[in-house]
Amino acid sequence: MEGEGVGFETKTDAEIDSWIRNHETKGGTAAPLYGQLLEERARRTQTKHRLSFDRSLEHLKTAAIDQVCTTYGALAAASDVDWSQARHQMNGTNGHLDRLLDICHARGLPMLTALCVNQAGVMDGELGDDALVGFASGARRLGLSVSDPREFHHQMRDDCWRWGRDQSTPPAS
């Protein structure tokens, strides 16, 4: 298997990023190594930021199970980080939400960040225009086809809620 036995500890952050970009450029985002590289990059990022990927992921999973959207502020609160401190880490390329997309992709989860919107959009589950651009960009980076970003967001949001319903359904006996 590609990359089998590779010791990530010998690789620099720049080498990990380059390896990831190579997978993305060549359409290799379904390769197991790509998922491992995304997890490694997220692990390294976690050591530099206060926002917790694990806590954010649990918060988003709960939102999916509860069939609701959540806010950026609530996501920050899940890590016990004040919004004023979390704000600069949340968005943009390589931001907390972008790394959460990576983790969801690597773990075969729906794009749970589709459930995270600003306060004004929490009731109707709509992303603001800038956030929509970032969400679509992250999805494309992961190899997903996005023709209409808003329609794509709605589809991903619905996928999250469908996944959430499956999680809360007791197994058949």
JSON list of C-alpha atoms in Angstrom, two decimals:
[
{"chain": "A", "resi": 1, "resn": "MET", "atom": "CA", "xyz": [0.00, 0.00, 0.00]},
{"chain": "A", "resi": 2, "resn": "GLU", "atom": "CA", "xyz": [1.21, 3.53, -0.81]},
{"chain": "A", "resi": 3, "resn": "GLY", "atom": "CA", "xyz": [3.01, 5.05, 2.15]},
{"chain": "A", "resi": 4, "resn": "GLU", "atom": "CA", "xyz": [2.83, 1.90, 4.25]},
{"chain": "A", "resi": 5, "resn": "GLY", "atom": "CA", "xyz": [5.39, 2.03, 7.04]},
{"chain": "A", "resi": 6, "resn": "VAL", "atom": "CA", "xyz": [5.99, 5.75, 6.53]},
{"chain": "A", "resi": 7, "resn": "GLY", "atom": "CA", "xyz": [7.00, 7.40, 9.76]},
{"chain": "A", "resi": 8, "resn": "PHE", "atom": "CA", "xyz": [5.23, 10.75, 9.81]},
{"chain": "A", "resi": 9, "resn": "GLU", "atom": "CA", "xyz": [7.41, 11.81, 12.73]},
{"chain": "A", "resi": 10, "resn": "THR", "atom": "CA", "xyz": [10.34, 12.19, 10.33]},
{"chain": "A", "resi": 11, "resn": "LYS", "atom": "CA", "xyz": [8.38, 14.54, 8.07]},
{"chain": "A", "resi": 12, "resn": "THR", "atom": "CA", "xyz": [8.18, 18.28, 8.49]},
{"chain": "A", "resi": 13, "resn": "ASP", "atom": "CA", "xyz": [4.87, 20.14, 8.40]},
{"chain": "A", "resi": 14, "resn": "ALA", "atom": "CA", "xyz": [5.82, 21.46, 4.95]},
{"chain": "A", "resi": 15, "resn": "GLU", "atom": "CA", "xyz": [6.46, 17.92, 3.71]},
{"chain": "A", "resi": 16, "resn": "ILE", "atom": "CA", "xyz": [3.09, 16.72, 5.04]},
{"chain": "A", "resi": 17, "resn": "ASP", "atom": "CA", "xyz": [1.37, 19.70, 3.37]},
{"chain": "A", "resi": 18, "resn": "SER", "atom": "CA", "xyz": [3.19, 19.02, 0.10]},
{"chain": "A", "resi": 19, "resn": "TRP", "atom": "CA", "xyz": [2.22, 15.35, 0.19]},
{"chain": "A", "resi": 20, "resn": "ILE", "atom": "CA", "xyz": [-1.41, 16.31, 0.80]},
{"chain": "A", "resi": 21, "resn": "ARG", "atom": "CA", "xyz": [-1.36, 18.83, -2.08]},
{"chain": "A", "resi": 22, "resn": "ASN", "atom": "CA", "xyz": [0.09, 16.18, -4.38]},
{"chain": "A", "resi": 23, "resn": "HIS", "atom": "CA", "xyz": [-2.80, 13.84, -3.56]},
{"chain": "A", "resi": 24, "resn": "GLU", "atom": "CA", "xyz": [-5.30, 16.64, -4.17]},
{"chain": "A", "resi": 25, "resn": "THR", "atom": "CA", "xyz": [-3.69, 17.68, -7.47]},
{"chain": "A", "resi": 26, "resn": "LYS", "atom": "CA", "xyz": [-3.64, 14.11, -8.76]},
{"chain": "A", "resi": 27, "resn": "GLY", "atom": "CA", "xyz": [-7.21, 13.34, -7.62]},
{"chain": "A", "resi": 28, "resn": "GLY", "atom": "CA", "xyz": [-6.00, 10.94, -4.94]},
{"chain": "A", "resi": 29, "resn": "THR", "atom": "CA", "xyz": [-8.26, 12.10, -2.13]},
{"chain": "A", "resi": 30, "resn": "ALA", "atom": "CA", "xyz": [-9.80, 8.63, -1.75]},
{"chain": "A", "resi": 31, "resn": "ALA", "atom": "CA", "xyz": [-6.41, 7.01, -1.04]},
{"chain": "A", "resi": 32, "resn": "PRO", "atom": "CA", "xyz": [-5.97, 5.68, 2.50]},
{"chain": "A", "resi": 33, "resn": "LEU", "atom": "CA", "xyz": [-2.65, 7.51, 2.78]},
{"chain": "A", "resi": 34, "resn": "TYR", "atom": "CA", "xyz": [-4.40, 10.80, 2.05]},
{"chain": "A", "resi": 35, "resn": "GLY", "atom": "CA", "xyz": [-6.71, 10.25, 5.03]},
{"chain": "A", "resi": 36, "resn": "GLN", "atom": "CA", "xyz": [-3.73, 9.40, 7.23]},
{"chain": "A", "resi": 37, "resn": "LEU", "atom": "CA", "xyz": [-1.97, 12.57, 6.10]},
{"chain": "A", "resi": 38, "resn": "LEU", "atom": "CA", "xyz": [-5.06, 14.67, 6.89]},
{"chain": "A", "resi": 39, "resn": "GLU", "atom": "CA", "xyz": [-5.24, 13.13, 10.36]},
{"chain": "A", "resi": 40, "resn": "GLU", "atom": "CA", "xyz": [-1.54, 13.82, 10.92]},
{"chain": "A", "resi": 41, "resn": "ARG", "atom": "CA", "xyz": [-1.89, 17.44, 9.84]},
{"chain": "A", "resi": 42, "resn": "ALA", "atom": "CA", "xyz": [-4.87, 17.88, 12.16]},
{"chain": "A", "resi": 43, "resn": "ARG", "atom": "CA", "xyz": [-2.93, 16.28, 15.02]},
{"chain": "A", "resi": 44, "resn": "ARG", "atom": "CA", "xyz": [-0.07, 18.70, 14.48]},
{"chain": "A", "resi": 45, "resn": "THR", "atom": "CA", "xyz": [-2.41, 21.67, 14.16]},
{"chain": "A", "resi": 46, "resn": "GLN", "atom": "CA", "xyz": [-4.08, 20.71, 17.46]},
{"chain": "A", "resi": 47, "resn": "THR", "atom": "CA", "xyz": [-0.80, 21.19, 19.31]},
{"chain": "A", "resi": 48, "resn": "LYS", "atom": "CA", "xyz": [-0.73, 24.84, 18.16]},
{"chain": "A", "resi": 49, "resn": "HIS", "atom": "CA", "xyz": [-4.37, 25.84, 18.75]},
{"chain": "A", "resi": 50, "resn": "ARG", "atom": "CA", "xyz": [-6.71, 25.99, 21.71]},
{"chain": "A", "resi": 51, "resn": "LEU", "atom": "CA", "xyz": [-9.81, 24.86, 19.82]},
{"chain": "A", "resi": 52, "resn": "SER", "atom": "CA", "xyz": [-10.20, 21.11, 20.26]},
{"chain": "A", "resi": 53, "resn": "PHE", "atom": "CA", "xyz": [-10.96, 19.05, 17.17]},
{"chain": "A", "resi": 54, "resn": "ASP", "atom": "CA", "xyz": [-12.32, 16.22, 19.32]},
{"chain": "A", "resi": 55, "resn": "ARG", "atom": "CA", "xyz": [-14.68, 18.50, 21.25]},
{"chain": "A", "resi": 56, "resn": "SER", "atom": "CA", "xyz": [-15.78, 20.27, 18.06]},
{"chain": "A", "resi": 57, "resn": "LEU", "atom": "CA", "xyz": [-16.43, 16.95, 16.36]},
{"chain": "A", "resi": 58, "resn": "GLU", "atom": "CA", "xyz": [-18.51, 15.73, 19.29]},
{"chain": "A", "resi": 59, "resn": "HIS", "atom": "CA", "xyz": [-20.45, 19.01, 19.30]},
{"chain": "A", "resi": 60, "resn": "LEU", "atom": "CA", "xyz": [-21.16, 18.69, 15.56]},
{"chain": "A", "resi": 61, "resn": "LYS", "atom": "CA", "xyz": [-22.15, 15.04, 15.91]},
{"chain": "A", "resi": 62, "resn": "THR", "atom": "CA", "xyz": [-24.61, 16.01, 18.64]},
{"chain": "A", "resi": 63, "resn": "ALA", "atom": "CA", "xyz": [-26.05, 18.74, 16.40]},
{"chain": "A", "resi": 64, "resn": "ALA", "atom": "CA", "xyz": [-26.50, 16.15, 13.64]},
{"chain": "A", "resi": 65, "resn": "ILE", "atom": "CA", "xyz": [-28.24, 13.74, 16.00]},
{"chain": "A", "resi": 66, "resn": "ASP", "atom": "CA", "xyz": [-30.43, 16.57, 17.35]},
{"chain": "A", "resi": 67, "resn": "GLN", "atom": "CA", "xyz": [-31.21, 17.63, 13.74]},
{"chain": "A", "resi": 68, "resn": "VAL", "atom": "CA", "xyz": [-30.16, 21.25, 14.32]},
{"chain": "A", "resi": 69, "resn": "CYS", "atom": "CA", "xyz": [-27.53, 23.69, 13.19]},
{"chain": "A", "resi": 70, "resn": "THR", "atom": "CA", "xyz": [-25.05, 25.25, 15.57]},
{"chain": "A", "resi": 71, "resn": "THR", "atom": "CA", "xyz": [-23.04, 28.46, 15.63]},
{"chain": "A", "resi": 72, "resn": "TYR", "atom": "CA", "xyz": [-19.35, 29.26, 15.45]},
{"chain": "A", "resi": 73, "resn": "GLY", "atom": "CA", "xyz": [-19.61, 30.63, 18.98]},
{"chain": "A", "resi": 74, "resn": "ALA", "atom": "CA", "xyz": [-21.13, 27.40, 20.28]},
{"chain": "A", "resi": 75, "resn": "LEU", "atom": "CA", "xyz": [-18.35, 25.46, 18.57]},
{"chain": "A", "resi": 76, "resn": "ALA", "atom": "CA", "xyz": [-15.78, 27.63, 20.34]},
{"chain": "A", "resi": 77, "resn": "ALA", "atom": "CA", "xyz": [-17.62, 27.18, 23.65]},
{"chain": "A", "resi": 78, "resn": "ALA", "atom": "CA", "xyz": [-17.41, 23.40, 23.20]},
{"chain": "A", "resi": 79, "resn": "SER", "atom": "CA", "xyz": [-13.64, 23.84, 23.56]},
{"chain": "A", "resi": 80, "resn": "ASP", "atom": "CA", "xyz": [-14.04, 26.26, 26.49]},
{"chain": "A", "resi": 81, "resn": "VAL", "atom": "CA", "xyz": [-12.58, 29.03, 24.34]},
{"chain": "A", "resi": 82, "resn": "ASP", "atom": "CA", "xyz": [-14.09, 32.51, 24.28]},
{"chain": "A", "resi": 83, "resn": "TRP", "atom": "CA", "xyz": [-15.29, 33.58, 20.85]},
{"chain": "A", "resi": 84, "resn": "SER", "atom": "CA", "xyz": [-12.98, 36.61, 20.88]},
{"chain": "A", "resi": 85, "resn": "GLN", "atom": "CA", "xyz": [-10.01, 34.22, 21.10]},
{"chain": "A", "resi": 86, "resn": "ALA", "atom": "CA", "xyz": [-11.41, 31.54, 18.79]},
{"chain": "A", "resi": 87, "resn": "ARG", "atom": "CA", "xyz": [-12.55, 33.81, 15.99]},
{"chain": "A", "resi": 88, "resn": "HIS", "atom": "CA", "xyz": [-9.16, 34.13, 14.27]},
{"chain": "A", "resi": 89, "resn": "GLN", "atom": "CA", "xyz": [-8.63, 30.35, 14.36]},
{"chain": "A", "resi": 90, "resn": "MET", "atom": "CA", "xyz": [-12.07, 29.35, 13.08]},
{"chain": "A", "resi": 91, "resn": "ASN", "atom": "CA", "xyz": [-12.30, 30.21, 9.38]},
{"chain": "A", "resi": 92, "resn": "GLY", "atom": "CA", "xyz": [-10.21, 30.39, 6.26]},
{"chain": "A", "resi": 93, "resn": "THR", "atom": "CA", "xyz": [-7.85, 28.00, 4.57]},
{"chain": "A", "resi": 94, "resn": "ASN", "atom": "CA", "xyz": [-6.17, 25.92, 7.28]},
{"chain": "A", "resi": 95, "resn": "GLY", "atom": "CA", "xyz": [-8.62, 27.21, 9.90]},
{"chain": "A", "resi": 96, "resn": "HIS", "atom": "CA", "xyz": [-10.39, 25.06, 12.47]},
{"chain": "A", "resi": 97, "resn": "LEU", "atom": "CA", "xyz": [-13.40, 24.40, 10.22]},
{"chain": "A", "resi": 98, "resn": "ASP", "atom": "CA", "xyz": [-11.15, 23.50, 7.28]},
{"chain": "A", "resi": 99, "resn": "ARG", "atom": "CA", "xyz": [-9.25, 20.98, 9.42]},
{"chain": "A", "resi": 100, "resn": "LEU", "atom": "CA", "xyz": [-12.58, 19.58, 10.68]},
{"chain": "A", "resi": 101, "resn": "LEU", "atom": "CA", "xyz": [-13.53, 18.97, 7.04]},
{"chain": "A", "resi": 102, "resn": "ASP", "atom": "CA", "xyz": [-10.29, 17.02, 6.69]},
{"chain": "A", "resi": 103, "resn": "ILE", "atom": "CA", "xyz": [-11.06, 14.93, 9.74]},
{"chain": "A", "resi": 104, "resn": "CYS", "atom": "CA", "xyz": [-14.60, 14.19, 8.56]},
{"chain": "A", "resi": 105, "resn": "HIS", "atom": "CA", "xyz": [-13.25, 13.13, 5.16]},
{"chain": "A", "resi": 106, "resn": "ALA", "atom": "CA", "xyz": [-10.50, 10.98, 6.68]},
{"chain": "A", "resi": 107, "resn": "ARG", "atom": "CA", "xyz": [-12.95, 9.22, 9.01]},
{"chain": "A", "resi": 108, "resn": "GLY", "atom": "CA", "xyz": [-15.70, 8.68, 6.45]},
{"chain": "A", "resi": 109, "resn": "LEU", "atom": "CA", "xyz": [-18.10, 11.04, 8.24]},
{"chain": "A", "resi": 110, "resn": "PRO", "atom": "CA", "xyz": [-20.47, 13.43, 6.53]},
{"chain": "A", "resi": 111, "resn": "MET", "atom": "CA", "xyz": [-19.23, 17.02, 6.19]},
{"chain": "A", "resi": 112, "resn": "LEU", "atom": "CA", "xyz": [-20.39, 17.93, 9.69]},
{"chain": "A", "resi": 113, "resn": "THR", "atom": "CA", "xyz": [-19.16, 21.51, 9.37]},
{"chain": "A", "resi": 114, "resn": "ALA", "atom": "CA", "xyz": [-22.19, 22.05, 7.12]},
{"chain": "A", "resi": 115, "resn": "LEU", "atom": "CA", "xyz": [-24.12, 22.36, 10.39]},
{"chain": "A", "resi": 116, "resn": "CYS", "atom": "CA", "xyz": [-22.02, 25.27, 11.67]},
{"chain": "A", "resi": 117, "resn": "VAL", "atom": "CA", "xyz": [-23.42, 28.66, 10.63]},
{"chain": "A", "resi": 118, "resn": "ASN", "atom": "CA", "xyz": [-23.41, 32.20, 11.97]},
{"chain": "A", "resi": 119, "resn": "GLN", "atom": "CA", "xyz": [-25.96, 33.30, 14.57]},
{"chain": "A", "resi": 120, "resn": "ALA", "atom": "CA", "xyz": [-28.20, 34.91, 11.94]},
{"chain": "A", "resi": 121, "resn": "GLY", "atom": "CA", "xyz": [-28.45, 31.64, 10.00]},
{"chain": "A", "resi": 122, "resn": "VAL", "atom": "CA", "xyz": [-28.87, 29.17, 12.84]},
{"chain": "A", "resi": 123, "resn": "MET", "atom": "CA", "xyz": [-32.66, 28.90, 12.64]},
{"chain": "A", "resi": 124, "resn": "ASP", "atom": "CA", "xyz": [-32.78, 28.31, 8.87]},
{"chain": "A", "resi": 125, "resn": "GLY", "atom": "CA", "xyz": [-29.41, 26.54, 8.62]},
{"chain": "A", "resi": 126, "resn": "GLU", "atom": "CA", "xyz": [-28.01, 28.90, 6.00]},
{"chain": "A", "resi": 127, "resn": "LEU", "atom": "CA", "xyz": [-24.37, 29.78, 5.57]},
{"chain": "A", "resi": 128, "resn": "GLY", "atom": "CA", "xyz": [-23.40, 33.38, 4.92]},
{"chain": "A", "resi": 129, "resn": "ASP", "atom": "CA", "xyz": [-21.87, 34.12, 1.52]},
{"chain": "A", "resi": 130, "resn": "ASP", "atom": "CA", "xyz": [-18.23, 34.17, 2.70]},
{"chain": "A", "resi": 131, "resn": "ALA", "atom": "CA", "xyz": [-18.66, 30.97, 4.70]},
{"chain": "A", "resi": 132, "resn": "LEU", "atom": "CA", "xyz": [-20.36, 29.34, 1.72]},
{"chain": "A", "resi": 133, "resn": "VAL", "atom": "CA", "xyz": [-17.36, 30.14, -0.49]},
{"chain": "A", "resi": 134, "resn": "GLY", "atom": "CA", "xyz": [-15.00, 28.62, 2.11]},
{"chain": "A", "resi": 135, "resn": "PHE", "atom": "CA", "xyz": [-17.15, 25.52, 2.57]},
{"chain": "A", "resi": 136, "resn": "ALA", "atom": "CA", "xyz": [-17.33, 24.90, -1.19]},
{"chain": "A", "resi": 137, "resn": "SER", "atom": "CA", "xyz": [-13.61, 25.51, -1.55]},
{"chain": "A", "resi": 138, "resn": "GLY", "atom": "CA", "xyz": [-12.83, 22.98, 1.17]},
{"chain": "A", "resi": 139, "resn": "ALA", "atom": "CA", "xyz": [-15.11, 20.40, -0.45]},
{"chain": "A", "resi": 140, "resn": "ARG", "atom": "CA", "xyz": [-13.45, 20.89, -3.83]},
{"chain": "A", "resi": 141, "resn": "ARG", "atom": "CA", "xyz": [-10.03, 20.51, -2.22]},
{"chain": "A", "resi": 142, "resn": "LEU", "atom": "CA", "xyz": [-11.18, 17.14, -0.91]},
{"chain": "A", "resi": 143, "resn": "GLY", "atom": "CA", "xyz": [-12.14, 16.08, -4.42]},
{"chain": "A", "resi": 144, "resn": "LEU", "atom": "CA", "xyz": [-15.89, 16.68, -4.27]},
{"chain": "A", "resi": 145, "resn": "SER", "atom": "CA", "xyz": [-17.76, 18.21, -7.17]},
{"chain": "A", "resi": 146, "resn": "VAL", "atom": "CA", "xyz": [-19.52, 21.47, -6.35]},
{"chain": "A", "resi": 147, "resn": "SER", "atom": "CA", "xyz": [-21.44, 23.18, -9.14]},
{"chain": "A", "resi": 148, "resn": "ASP", "atom": "CA", "xyz": [-23.92, 25.23, -7.07]},
{"chain": "A", "resi": 149, "resn": "PRO", "atom": "CA", "xyz": [-22.39, 26.00, -3.64]},
{"chain": "A", "resi": 150, "resn": "ARG", "atom": "CA", "xyz": [-25.70, 26.73, -1.89]},
{"chain": "A", "resi": 151, "resn": "GLU", "atom": "CA", "xyz": [-27.36, 23.60, -3.25]},
{"chain": "A", "resi": 152, "resn": "PHE", "atom": "CA", "xyz": [-24.25, 21.60, -2.32]},
{"chain": "A", "resi": 153, "resn": "HIS", "atom": "CA", "xyz": [-24.36, 23.01, 1.23]},
{"chain": "A", "resi": 154, "resn": "HIS", "atom": "CA", "xyz": [-28.02, 22.05, 1.57]},
{"chain": "A", "resi": 155, "resn": "GLN", "atom": "CA", "xyz": [-27.23, 18.53, 0.36]},
{"chain": "A", "resi": 156, "resn": "MET", "atom": "CA", "xyz": [-24.34, 18.19, 2.84]},
{"chain": "A", "resi": 157, "resn": "ARG", "atom": "CA", "xyz": [-26.45, 19.60, 5.68]},
{"chain": "A", "resi": 158, "resn": "ASP", "atom": "CA", "xyz": [-29.19, 17.08, 4.86]},
{"chain": "A", "resi": 159, "resn": "ASP", "atom": "CA", "xyz": [-26.58, 14.29, 4.71]},
{"chain": "A", "resi": 160, "resn": "CYS", "atom": "CA", "xyz": [-25.47, 15.26, 8.23]},
{"chain": "A", "resi": 161, "resn": "TRP", "atom": "CA", "xyz": [-29.01, 15.11, 9.54]},
{"chain": "A", "resi": 162, "resn": "ARG", "atom": "CA", "xyz": [-29.61, 11.77, 7.80]},
{"chain": "A", "resi": 163, "resn": "TRP", "atom": "CA", "xyz": [-26.42, 10.46, 9.43]},
{"chain": "A", "resi": 164, "resn": "GLY", "atom": "CA", "xyz": [-27.61, 11.85, 12.76]},
{"chain": "A", "resi": 165, "resn": "ARG", "atom": "CA", "xyz": [-30.94, 10.05, 12.49]},
{"chain": "A", "resi": 166, "resn": "ASP", "atom": "CA", "xyz": [-29.07, 6.81, 11.77]},
{"chain": "A", "resi": 167, "resn": "GLN", "atom": "CA", "xyz": [-26.97, 7.33, 14.92]},
{"chain": "A", "resi": 168, "resn": "SER", "atom": "CA", "xyz": [-29.99, 7.79, 17.13]},
{"chain": "A", "resi": 169, "resn": "THR", "atom": "CA", "xyz": [-31.91, 4.81, 15.74]},
{"chain": "A", "resi": 170, "resn": "PRO", "atom": "CA", "xyz": [-31.57, 1.82, 18.05]},
{"chain": "A", "resi": 171, "resn": "PRO", "atom": "CA", "xyz": [-30.24, -1.32, 16.35]},
{"chain": "A", "resi": 172, "resn": "ALA", "atom": "CA", "xyz": [-32.83, -3.92, 15.39]},
{"chain": "A", "resi": 173, "resn": "SER", "atom": "CA", "xyz": [-32.97, -6.87, 17.76]}
]
